[in-house]
Amino acid sequence: MEQENHNNNNCTNDKESACISSVLPGWFSEISPLWPGEAHSLKVEKILFQGKSDYQNVMVFQSSTYGKVLVLDGVIQLTERDECAYQEMITHLPLCSIPNPKKVLVIGGGDGGVLREVSRHSSIEQIDICEIDKMVVEVSKQFFPDVAVGYEDPRVNLHIGDGVAFLKAVPAGTYDAVIVDSSDPIGPAQELFEKPFFETVARALRPGGVVSTQAESIWLHMDIIENIVTNCRQIFKGSVNYAWTTVPTYPSGMIGFMLCSTEGLEVDFKNPVNLIENDEIHSKTLPPLKFYNFEIHKASFALPSFAKRVIESKGN
Amino acid sequence: MEQENHNNNNCTNDKESACISSVLPGWFSEISPLWPGEAHSLKVEKILFQGKSDYQNVMVFQSSTYGKVLVLDGVIQLTERDECAYQEMITHLPLCSIPNPKKVLVIGGGDGGVLREVSRHSSIEQIDICEIDKMVVEVSKQFFPDVAVGYEDPRVNLHIGDGVAFLKAVPAGTYDAVIVDSSDPIGPAQELFEKPFFETVARALRPGGVVSTQAESIWLHMDIIENIVTNCRQIFKGSVNYAWTTVPTYPSGMIGFMLCSTEGLEVDFKNPVNLIENDEIHSKTLPPLKFYNFEIHKASFALPSFAKRVIESKGN
């Protein structure tokens, strides 16, 4: 199999199209050093967009069975068929855990899907978003109208720029919730997995405020998760929890989230107090929730024993 | 992409090796009409076994990052890295839902992994297994000793033969629990998804007995699941439930189970009464549980809204 060693290369080089043509012709194959030895492939009907922004390669293709697909640096960010799981869970897990959230900040999330979910909450008055790459915003508005619909909410303020710098400039205690919708810790999102970043998030939150961050898969990245948990336990003095959801087109078919709160009014993430399902506004302006509900919220914190042993041992 | 149409073919033809060489060379790619337009691939270090039994193609390979892999008719049945999730959940969900299970029947499950999990329960006196394909048993004993270890329990009685015929010959009311560890409903397992089969299972169970069956993925096969749920609600007059677990190497990264009980003592599957974690025997003879615990048992019944709407509408 020596002749196939090029398959071990990350697709995130200059020619992203190499992921399509050289590995599995007619298919897009997601191959990365973050998940060596495995690849998820989707059959491609048509490539709709390929561009290179200041930060990453951006591609959109029409797949045979998952609708349109957004790819950044060779890694699938969302497909129309399963994006509901990720967007709804990363958003409603934090926002349904506190009563009456009013000010929310989204870091990353340029596709607008998290904004769409935040906008279901009628209590919210201000939705700030800081996305580093404006090409992601533009491409989403062009190709994913059902995702980018989040931008149509008049409460949304879009800032194109670095999330860390944005957070540092914000007055302490500004937000009820921060949602960090990042890509993997290789590339532009790397800083968003490090301790100084979590410190700036904690500072920007009010006492008893909450943060939700993309936190990889327990099947693939317990080392990264251990590190994040250790950092979060040092910084977030309210509570620190790990939850997860199924997402078929993410590596290992799942993704996790860190749910943390700052010192203040206690937040019991496992027992949501703000039931979005009862919030009337979302039924008028958006289609119903596809994935999230009260039971799946509570269930998402249950961990397989192998992960529980590691996560709970980190200085709880 | 016309030249790639052969990729749409199921790998389950005579030359299973075609799955290795033609799709993603040096990798095993799982392509099937059951999940069109997507493929999961594992990098192959070495093919350890290839054979054709009376029922199916059987292959074992050493993967780069998932340990050894068992493949039947081109479909991954288990990998050493993630088999714990499936085996522990399909077994302990039913057995931990009733007090003191004594007689258990496994249909399929020739690899022995379900037997290994059943054997953790000290209350059990008799473990029957009916597997149609003796090559699966032999191959598992040769290549997967940590899975086939289930056969070493003296309570196990192995029957090689057709599960439906076996069930018909059993006196009514024999078993406390039946576990149907089948492959997909294409090939030798097809009958195990049909109504007459569920009727024979119900007949073999004592009143208030339980069955657990492999029941596909809510992301891929809601049509199959709807059908199974409808059948089960007609046949199992105790309770009918759907649960699921993450399994990275199964299509869509998850798999579901039907958990049903016959009329009799009520079984509340969502509140386990038989806590295997407290059962001392398993710590002496087997390594600890890797996946299953009390919280993940309860959580596994929480369904995403899109699935809940369909499953709960089926004549509950």
XYZ file of C-alpha atoms in Angstrom:
632
model
C 0.000 0.000 0.000
C 3.013 2.299 -0.187
C 1.668 3.913 -3.305
C -1.283 5.166 -1.325
C 0.610 7.145 1.242
C -0.655 10.390 -0.229
C -3.989 9.466 1.321
C -2.473 10.276 4.678
C -1.992 13.866 3.666
C -4.407 16.403 4.927
C -6.624 17.794 2.208
C -6.122 21.244 3.658
C -3.452 22.251 1.220
C -3.724 24.749 -1.576
C -5.615 22.488 -3.894
C -8.701 21.516 -2.008
C -10.044 20.037 -5.202
C -7.453 17.298 -4.639
C -9.856 15.965 -1.999
C -12.352 15.387 -4.719
C -10.355 14.187 -7.655
C -7.406 12.199 -6.384
C -8.711 10.281 -3.414
C -12.092 8.916 -4.391
C -13.060 10.264 -7.796
C -16.567 11.692 -7.892
C -16.679 11.798 -4.105
C -15.521 14.251 -1.469
C -13.394 12.468 1.147
C -12.623 14.068 4.472
C -9.128 13.038 5.461
C -7.219 14.778 8.244
C -4.413 14.128 10.720
C -7.059 14.854 13.377
C -8.699 11.509 12.544
C -6.007 9.329 11.001
C -6.922 6.064 9.360
C -10.548 6.910 8.642
C -12.386 8.954 6.061
C -15.976 9.941 5.569
C -16.984 10.454 1.960
C -19.995 12.055 0.312
C -20.874 11.613 -3.338
C -20.587 14.907 -5.201
C -23.207 16.007 -7.717
C -21.659 19.368 -8.457
C -19.097 21.739 -6.990
C -20.903 25.047 -6.489
C -18.135 27.230 -5.085
C -14.413 27.106 -4.443
C -12.488 30.039 -3.039
C -9.556 30.944 -0.886
C -10.143 33.577 1.765
C -7.469 35.267 3.875
C -7.912 32.458 6.390
C -8.885 29.217 4.716
C -10.142 27.346 1.688
C -13.891 27.556 1.285
C -15.899 25.082 -0.783
C -19.577 24.351 -1.330
C -20.815 21.299 -3.171
C -24.135 19.684 -3.929
C -24.040 16.149 -2.542
C -26.208 13.255 -3.735
C -27.970 12.600 -0.449
C -27.019 15.250 2.165
C -28.063 18.403 0.313
C -25.541 21.215 -0.025
C -22.317 20.902 1.963
C -20.017 23.639 3.341
C -16.347 22.655 3.608
C -13.578 24.727 5.234
C -9.965 23.615 4.787
C -11.124 20.175 3.670
C -13.379 19.605 6.706
C -17.175 19.395 6.502
C -18.748 22.223 8.545
C -22.370 21.538 7.749
C -24.707 19.681 5.444
C -28.306 20.693 4.890
C -29.464 17.276 6.035
C -27.949 17.170 9.509
C -26.979 20.753 10.441
C -30.027 20.957 12.729
C -28.413 18.711 15.333
C -25.301 20.802 15.832
C -26.885 24.272 15.566
C -29.809 23.505 17.840
C -27.747 21.760 20.501
C -24.832 24.223 20.746
C -27.387 27.043 21.060
C -30.246 25.758 23.180
C -28.116 23.825 25.680
C -26.779 27.128 27.089
C -29.771 29.388 26.384
C -32.347 26.999 27.841
C -30.271 26.618 31.009
C -30.764 30.213 32.181
C -33.946 32.233 32.621
C -34.516 35.165 30.233
C -31.214 35.477 28.360
C -30.955 39.012 26.956
C -27.469 39.552 25.490
C -25.718 36.821 23.525
C -22.373 36.729 21.740
C -21.537 34.207 19.028
C -17.847 33.676 18.202
C -17.400 32.078 14.780
C -20.646 30.647 13.438
C -20.382 32.737 10.276
C -22.837 30.478 8.442
C -25.636 31.987 10.569
C -27.123 28.725 11.836
C -26.465 29.509 15.489
C -27.982 32.984 14.968
C -31.094 31.326 13.573
C -31.406 29.268 16.744
C -30.626 32.155 19.112
C -33.342 34.176 17.410
C -35.990 31.665 18.527
C -35.672 33.078 22.057
C -38.074 35.978 22.528
C -36.332 37.235 25.680
C -33.192 38.131 23.742
C -32.534 41.805 22.997
C -29.043 41.798 21.480
C -27.207 39.196 19.402
C -23.580 40.017 18.606
C -21.575 37.819 16.298
C -17.848 38.005 15.619
C -16.724 35.919 12.643
C -13.178 36.172 11.369
C -13.851 35.217 7.758
C -16.353 37.268 5.769
C -16.213 34.800 2.892
C -18.009 32.271 5.125
C -20.813 34.776 5.716
C -21.128 35.617 2.021
C -21.039 32.006 0.878
C -23.655 30.996 3.428
C -25.984 33.812 2.366
C -25.578 32.735 -1.257
C -25.877 28.953 -0.929
C -27.516 28.193 2.452
C -30.494 30.554 2.795
C -32.171 28.320 5.404
C -29.062 28.623 7.572
C -28.108 32.256 6.870
C -31.708 33.242 7.657
C -30.309 33.918 11.147
C -28.850 37.194 9.835
C -32.312 38.535 9.065
C -33.126 39.019 12.732
C -32.869 42.788 13.467
C -31.329 42.020 16.874
C -28.181 40.698 15.125
C -24.991 42.815 14.916
C -22.322 41.304 12.668
C -18.657 42.065 13.359
C -16.025 40.748 10.968
C -12.831 40.265 12.936
C -10.840 38.291 15.439
C -12.985 36.837 18.231
C -10.262 37.124 20.855
C -9.683 40.830 20.142
C -13.434 41.440 20.131
C -13.848 39.802 23.532
C -10.980 41.793 25.030
C -12.589 45.054 23.945
C -15.966 44.202 25.470
C -16.771 45.615 28.959
C -16.572 42.942 31.658
C -19.870 41.255 32.486
C -21.598 42.176 29.215
C -23.182 38.915 28.131
C -25.626 36.396 29.534
C -24.280 33.779 27.141
C -21.359 33.252 24.763
C -21.508 30.548 22.084
C -18.224 29.526 20.495
C -19.029 27.879 17.173
C -15.517 27.144 15.984
C -13.873 24.786 13.540
C -11.217 22.308 14.713
C -8.084 23.411 16.603
C -5.959 23.356 13.445
C -6.118 26.568 11.415
C -7.833 29.837 12.317
C -9.702 28.415 15.324
C -6.645 27.141 17.202
C -6.614 29.962 19.761
C -10.243 29.238 20.662
C -9.196 26.027 22.407
C -6.564 27.630 24.657
C -6.687 28.883 28.230
C -6.267 32.637 27.603
C -9.307 32.514 25.337
C -11.486 30.948 28.028
C -10.306 33.676 30.419
C -11.522 36.397 28.068
C -14.857 34.580 27.684
C -15.305 34.364 31.467
C -14.538 38.069 31.805
C -17.145 39.012 29.187
C -19.885 37.044 30.968
C -22.051 38.392 33.770
C -21.953 36.467 37.079
C -23.922 33.241 36.494
C -23.514 33.656 32.738
C -22.978 30.657 30.464
C -20.692 29.577 27.654
C -21.074 26.775 25.141
C -18.097 25.763 23.003
C -17.543 23.177 20.322
C -15.486 20.518 22.093
C -14.700 17.687 19.680
C -15.526 13.970 19.978
C -14.967 11.653 22.936
C -14.188 8.812 20.498
C -11.384 10.684 18.766
C -10.043 13.475 20.947
C -10.097 12.663 24.644
C -6.650 14.302 24.855
C -7.980 17.642 23.566
C -11.087 17.315 25.735
C -9.053 16.557 28.883
C -7.087 19.701 28.271
C -10.182 21.845 27.703
C -11.868 20.442 30.814
C -8.786 21.147 32.940
C -8.646 24.731 31.682
C -12.361 25.296 32.159
C -12.358 23.973 35.721
C -9.679 26.510 36.594
C -11.526 29.409 35.002
C -15.267 28.822 35.333
C -16.133 28.756 39.006
C -19.846 28.089 38.528
C -20.054 24.705 36.846
C -18.256 22.795 34.097
C -20.008 20.105 32.062
C -19.555 18.104 28.887
C -22.482 17.240 26.618
C -22.644 15.649 23.164
C -24.891 15.050 20.219
C -25.073 12.845 17.149
C -24.055 14.526 13.853
C -23.639 11.914 11.086
C -21.284 13.946 8.885
C -18.827 14.847 11.635
C -15.906 12.465 12.295
C -17.029 9.562 14.521
C -20.639 10.680 13.992
C -20.813 12.875 17.063
C -19.600 16.132 18.536
C -19.331 17.444 22.063
C -19.736 20.777 23.818
C -18.336 22.332 26.979
C -21.082 23.980 29.001
C -19.710 26.218 31.724
C -20.976 29.005 33.957
C -19.290 31.786 35.888
C -19.652 32.233 39.627
C -22.987 33.734 40.591
C -26.513 32.457 40.395
C -26.084 28.686 40.112
C -26.739 27.161 36.692
C -27.895 23.532 36.611
C -27.306 22.726 32.941
C -28.826 19.275 33.275
C -32.212 20.659 34.261
C -33.222 23.338 31.749
C -35.364 26.161 33.147
C -36.092 28.062 29.928
C -38.272 25.845 27.774
C -37.855 27.003 24.181
C -40.562 24.586 23.112
C -43.037 26.829 24.918
C -41.654 29.997 23.366
C -44.271 31.090 20.893
C -42.153 33.358 18.791
C -40.266 30.589 17.033
C -43.358 28.980 15.570
C -44.292 32.226 13.807
C -41.050 33.126 12.083
C -39.127 29.895 11.693
C -39.934 26.275 10.994
C -40.212 24.114 14.154
C -37.168 22.710 15.910
C -36.019 19.523 14.197
C -33.725 18.107 16.827
C -33.698 19.794 20.237
C -36.223 19.072 22.970
C -36.317 18.933 26.761
C -35.498 15.209 26.972
C -32.575 15.347 24.564
C -31.203 18.324 26.495
C -31.117 16.354 29.733
C -29.850 13.202 28.002
C -26.957 14.932 26.243
C -24.954 15.118 29.484
C -24.878 11.344 29.993
C -21.399 10.093 29.138
C -20.149 6.640 28.219
C -18.072 5.214 31.067
C -14.740 5.556 29.270
C -15.305 9.311 28.836
C -16.922 9.853 32.224
C -13.885 8.431 34.018
C -11.573 10.920 32.311
C -13.792 14.011 32.377
C -14.908 13.614 35.997
C -11.371 12.965 37.205
C -10.205 16.393 36.039
C -10.380 18.124 39.405
C -14.141 18.202 39.795
C -18.744 11.501 -12.966
C -20.242 8.817 -15.151
C -17.092 6.769 -14.927
C -17.648 6.402 -11.212
C -21.008 4.763 -11.360
C -19.538 1.502 -10.172
C -19.162 3.195 -6.806
C -22.898 2.999 -6.459
C -22.751 -0.747 -6.525
C -22.998 -2.609 -3.303
C -19.739 -4.229 -2.328
C -21.663 -7.324 -1.385
C -20.942 -9.153 -4.569
C -18.660 -12.098 -5.050
C -15.493 -10.110 -4.926
C -15.540 -8.402 -1.589
C -11.941 -7.480 -2.169
C -13.320 -4.993 -4.699
C -14.292 -2.866 -1.686
C -10.651 -2.547 -0.886
C -8.972 -2.074 -4.206
C -11.334 -0.167 -6.462
C -12.967 2.518 -4.337
C -10.284 4.061 -2.160
C -7.141 2.054 -2.773
C -5.443 0.914 0.412
C -8.656 1.599 2.315
C -11.803 -0.400 3.001
C -14.853 1.607 1.912
C -18.322 0.672 3.061
C -20.715 1.427 0.224
C -24.268 0.109 0.183
C -27.662 0.893 -1.305
C -28.795 1.109 2.346
C -26.861 4.403 2.670
C -26.518 5.809 -0.815
C -24.207 8.733 -1.481
C -21.975 8.223 1.540
C -19.126 5.929 2.456
C -17.132 5.361 5.573
C -13.572 4.195 4.971
C -10.908 2.689 7.196
C -7.270 2.450 6.238
C -6.216 -1.164 5.835
C -2.919 -2.431 7.237
C -3.437 -6.059 6.289
C -6.227 -8.368 5.228
C -6.212 -11.222 7.736
C -9.043 -13.401 6.427
C -11.373 -13.639 3.460
C -13.877 -16.432 3.044
C -17.277 -17.204 1.655
C -19.632 -19.131 3.909
C -22.954 -20.649 2.896
C -24.578 -17.328 3.776
C -22.227 -14.430 3.181
C -18.760 -13.095 2.519
C -16.646 -12.907 5.651
C -13.572 -10.693 5.947
C -11.246 -9.622 8.735
C -8.657 -6.897 8.341
C -6.226 -5.061 10.539
C -7.027 -1.344 10.310
C -4.578 1.469 11.042
C -6.508 3.047 13.895
C -9.569 0.921 14.799
C -7.879 -2.402 15.561
C -9.142 -5.520 13.817
C -12.370 -5.218 11.840
C -15.004 -7.871 11.049
C -16.868 -7.353 7.762
C -19.875 -9.375 6.524
C -21.072 -8.859 2.948
C -19.109 -5.623 2.714
C -20.583 -4.119 5.901
C -18.578 -3.457 9.074
C -19.956 -5.547 11.952
C -17.465 -4.587 14.589
C -14.097 -2.976 15.200
C -12.023 -3.595 18.307
C -12.017 0.112 19.093
C -15.762 0.755 19.290
C -17.506 -2.620 19.636
C -18.063 -1.931 23.345
C -20.807 0.606 22.612
C -22.995 -1.722 20.571
C -22.453 -4.921 22.580
C -22.940 -3.320 25.974
C -26.016 -1.322 24.975
C -27.928 -4.038 23.078
C -27.365 -6.358 26.048
C -27.681 -4.294 29.204
C -30.613 -2.157 28.047
C -32.896 -5.224 28.219
C -31.161 -7.179 30.993
C -30.881 -4.217 33.371
C -34.575 -3.439 32.882
C -35.830 -6.596 34.614
C -34.958 -8.046 38.010
C -32.983 -11.319 38.081
C -32.968 -12.457 34.438
C -32.341 -16.225 34.360
C -32.794 -17.512 30.802
C -31.568 -15.524 27.817
C -31.589 -16.258 24.088
C -29.294 -14.505 21.618
C -30.262 -14.651 17.933
C -27.288 -13.910 15.679
C -24.396 -12.384 17.587
C -22.031 -15.117 16.393
C -18.987 -13.018 17.233
C -19.701 -13.642 20.946
C -19.676 -10.025 22.091
C -23.266 -10.077 23.310
C -22.535 -13.349 25.158
C -19.626 -11.632 26.888
C -21.981 -8.916 28.121
C -24.784 -11.320 29.106
C -22.269 -13.278 31.154
C -21.649 -10.268 33.419
C -25.066 -10.918 35.000
C -24.690 -13.295 37.929
C -28.427 -14.068 38.093
C -28.359 -15.764 34.697
C -28.493 -19.573 34.581
C -28.839 -20.353 30.883
C -27.566 -18.500 27.802
C -28.713 -19.963 24.470
C -27.380 -18.591 21.226
C -28.591 -19.407 17.722
C -26.256 -18.177 14.970
C -26.874 -19.175 11.373
C -23.281 -18.942 10.155
C -20.634 -21.026 11.886
C -17.876 -19.263 9.956
C -18.638 -16.097 11.963
C -18.135 -18.022 15.212
C -14.884 -19.594 14.028
C -13.466 -16.364 12.652
C -14.309 -14.493 15.840
C -12.636 -17.144 18.003
C -9.543 -16.927 15.814
C -9.196 -13.157 15.397
C -11.255 -11.487 18.157
C -10.436 -13.307 21.407
C -11.626 -10.368 23.547
C -15.029 -10.600 21.875
C -15.338 -14.376 21.509
C -14.447 -14.695 25.198
C -18.221 -14.780 25.676
C -18.208 -18.424 24.534
C -16.063 -19.438 27.499
C -18.929 -19.010 29.941
C -20.183 -22.521 30.876
C -23.773 -21.257 30.870
C -23.586 -20.760 27.070
C -25.182 -23.278 24.656
C -24.312 -22.647 21.014
C -26.766 -23.720 18.297
C -25.765 -23.298 14.677
C -28.932 -22.824 12.656
C -31.808 -20.628 11.616
C -33.024 -18.353 14.407
C -36.639 -18.420 13.264
C -36.766 -22.238 13.241
C -35.059 -22.334 16.633
C -37.601 -19.947 18.151
C -40.526 -21.943 16.745
C -39.242 -25.138 18.373
C -38.855 -23.529 21.798
C -41.690 -24.022 24.334
C -43.768 -20.878 24.789
C -42.709 -18.645 27.675
C -39.164 -20.011 27.920
C -37.045 -16.878 28.110
C -36.773 -13.823 30.319
C -34.993 -11.979 27.518
C -34.242 -12.374 23.811
C -31.502 -10.303 22.170
C -31.551 -10.088 18.373
C -28.070 -9.102 17.243
C -28.602 -9.111 13.508
C -26.959 -7.579 10.483
C -28.923 -5.266 8.158
C -32.195 -6.340 6.500
C -30.473 -7.255 3.242
C -29.021 -10.764 3.192
C -29.422 -13.529 5.771
C -30.961 -11.257 8.436
C -33.876 -10.017 6.344
C -36.485 -12.198 8.052
C -35.444 -10.829 11.459
C -37.049 -7.472 10.627
C -40.459 -8.892 9.672
C -43.664 -9.294 11.641
C -43.828 -13.135 11.804
C -40.389 -13.100 13.417
C -41.487 -10.712 16.161
C -44.476 -12.991 16.789
C -42.202 -15.988 17.399
C -40.064 -13.872 19.732
C -43.095 -12.776 21.748
C -44.248 -16.391 22.039
C -40.851 -17.532 23.349
C -40.843 -14.897 26.097
C -42.423 -15.314 29.519
C -45.084 -12.745 30.481
C -43.230 -9.490 31.228
C -40.212 -10.767 29.298
C -38.103 -8.418 27.193
C -36.606 -8.279 23.727
C -33.873 -6.052 22.321
C -33.305 -5.923 18.570
C -30.898 -4.064 16.332
C -33.080 -1.378 14.766
C -30.999 0.747 12.392
C -30.382 4.512 12.448
C -32.915 7.327 12.771
C -30.799 9.441 10.396
C -30.873 6.889 7.596
C -33.765 4.485 8.002
C -36.844 6.080 9.508
C -38.880 4.080 6.961
C -37.563 0.745 8.264
C -37.926 1.942 11.864
C -41.530 3.087 11.329
C -42.334 -0.346 10.023
C -40.650 -2.149 12.932
C -42.368 0.110 15.475
C -45.767 -0.515 13.894
C -45.209 -4.278 13.985
C -43.930 -4.247 17.542
C -46.858 -2.194 18.846
C -49.225 -4.813 17.443
C -47.346 -7.722 18.965
C -45.763 -6.594 22.249
C -48.535 -5.616 24.621
C -46.275 -4.602 27.496
C -44.261 -1.663 26.196
C -42.488 -0.630 22.995
C -39.530 1.758 23.028
C -36.743 2.965 20.794
C -33.244 3.686 22.140
C -29.975 4.508 20.415
C -26.258 4.733 20.929
C -23.217 6.234 19.249
C -21.056 3.757 17.259
C -18.507 5.627 15.105
C -17.981 2.876 12.526
C -21.674 2.281 11.809
C -23.312 4.339 9.060
C -24.344 7.784 10.381
C -22.302 7.060 13.523
C -25.184 5.633 15.519
C -27.458 2.635 15.808
C -30.826 2.080 17.422
C -32.582 -0.697 19.280
C -36.196 -1.710 19.795
C -36.869 -2.525 23.445
C -40.181 -4.279 23.941
C -41.872 -6.320 26.634
C -44.718 -8.816 26.625
C -47.839 -8.396 28.708
C -47.292 -9.224 32.358
C -45.289 -7.552 35.071
C -44.747 -4.020 33.747
C -41.272 -3.193 32.468
C -40.175 0.448 32.648
C -37.164 0.365 30.332
C -36.290 3.983 31.055
C -35.714 3.290 34.740
C -33.400 0.285 35.079
C -33.945 -1.876 38.163
C -31.055 -4.305 37.777
C -27.848 -2.350 38.255
C -25.077 -4.297 36.537
C -22.546 -1.821 37.908
C -23.234 -3.276 41.338
C -22.948 -6.872 40.136
C -19.694 -8.116 41.564
C -19.158 -11.049 39.281
C -18.172 -9.009 36.246
C -15.234 -7.361 37.935
C -13.670 -10.743 38.677
C -13.849 -12.421 35.277
C -14.000 -9.617 32.739
C -12.533 -6.147 32.335
C -14.867 -3.355 33.518
C -17.664 -2.004 31.346
C -16.302 0.558 28.915
C -19.502 2.204 27.764
C -22.699 1.297 29.623
C -23.787 2.912 32.867
C -27.014 3.869 34.619
C -27.110 7.418 33.189
C -26.417 6.385 29.608
C -29.146 3.736 29.916
C -31.754 6.338 30.854
C -30.433 8.850 28.304
C -30.501 6.421 25.377
C -34.295 6.674 25.109
C -34.292 10.432 24.461
C -35.041 11.000 20.784
C -34.385 13.990 18.549
C -37.678 15.697 17.702
C -37.742 14.561 14.070
C -37.590 10.914 15.181
C -39.822 11.325 18.215
C -42.645 12.694 16.063
C -42.587 9.616 13.816
C -41.995 6.927 16.451
C -44.543 8.241 18.946
C -47.207 8.655 16.258
C -47.192 4.943 15.473
C -50.256 3.999 17.479
C -48.808 4.505 20.922
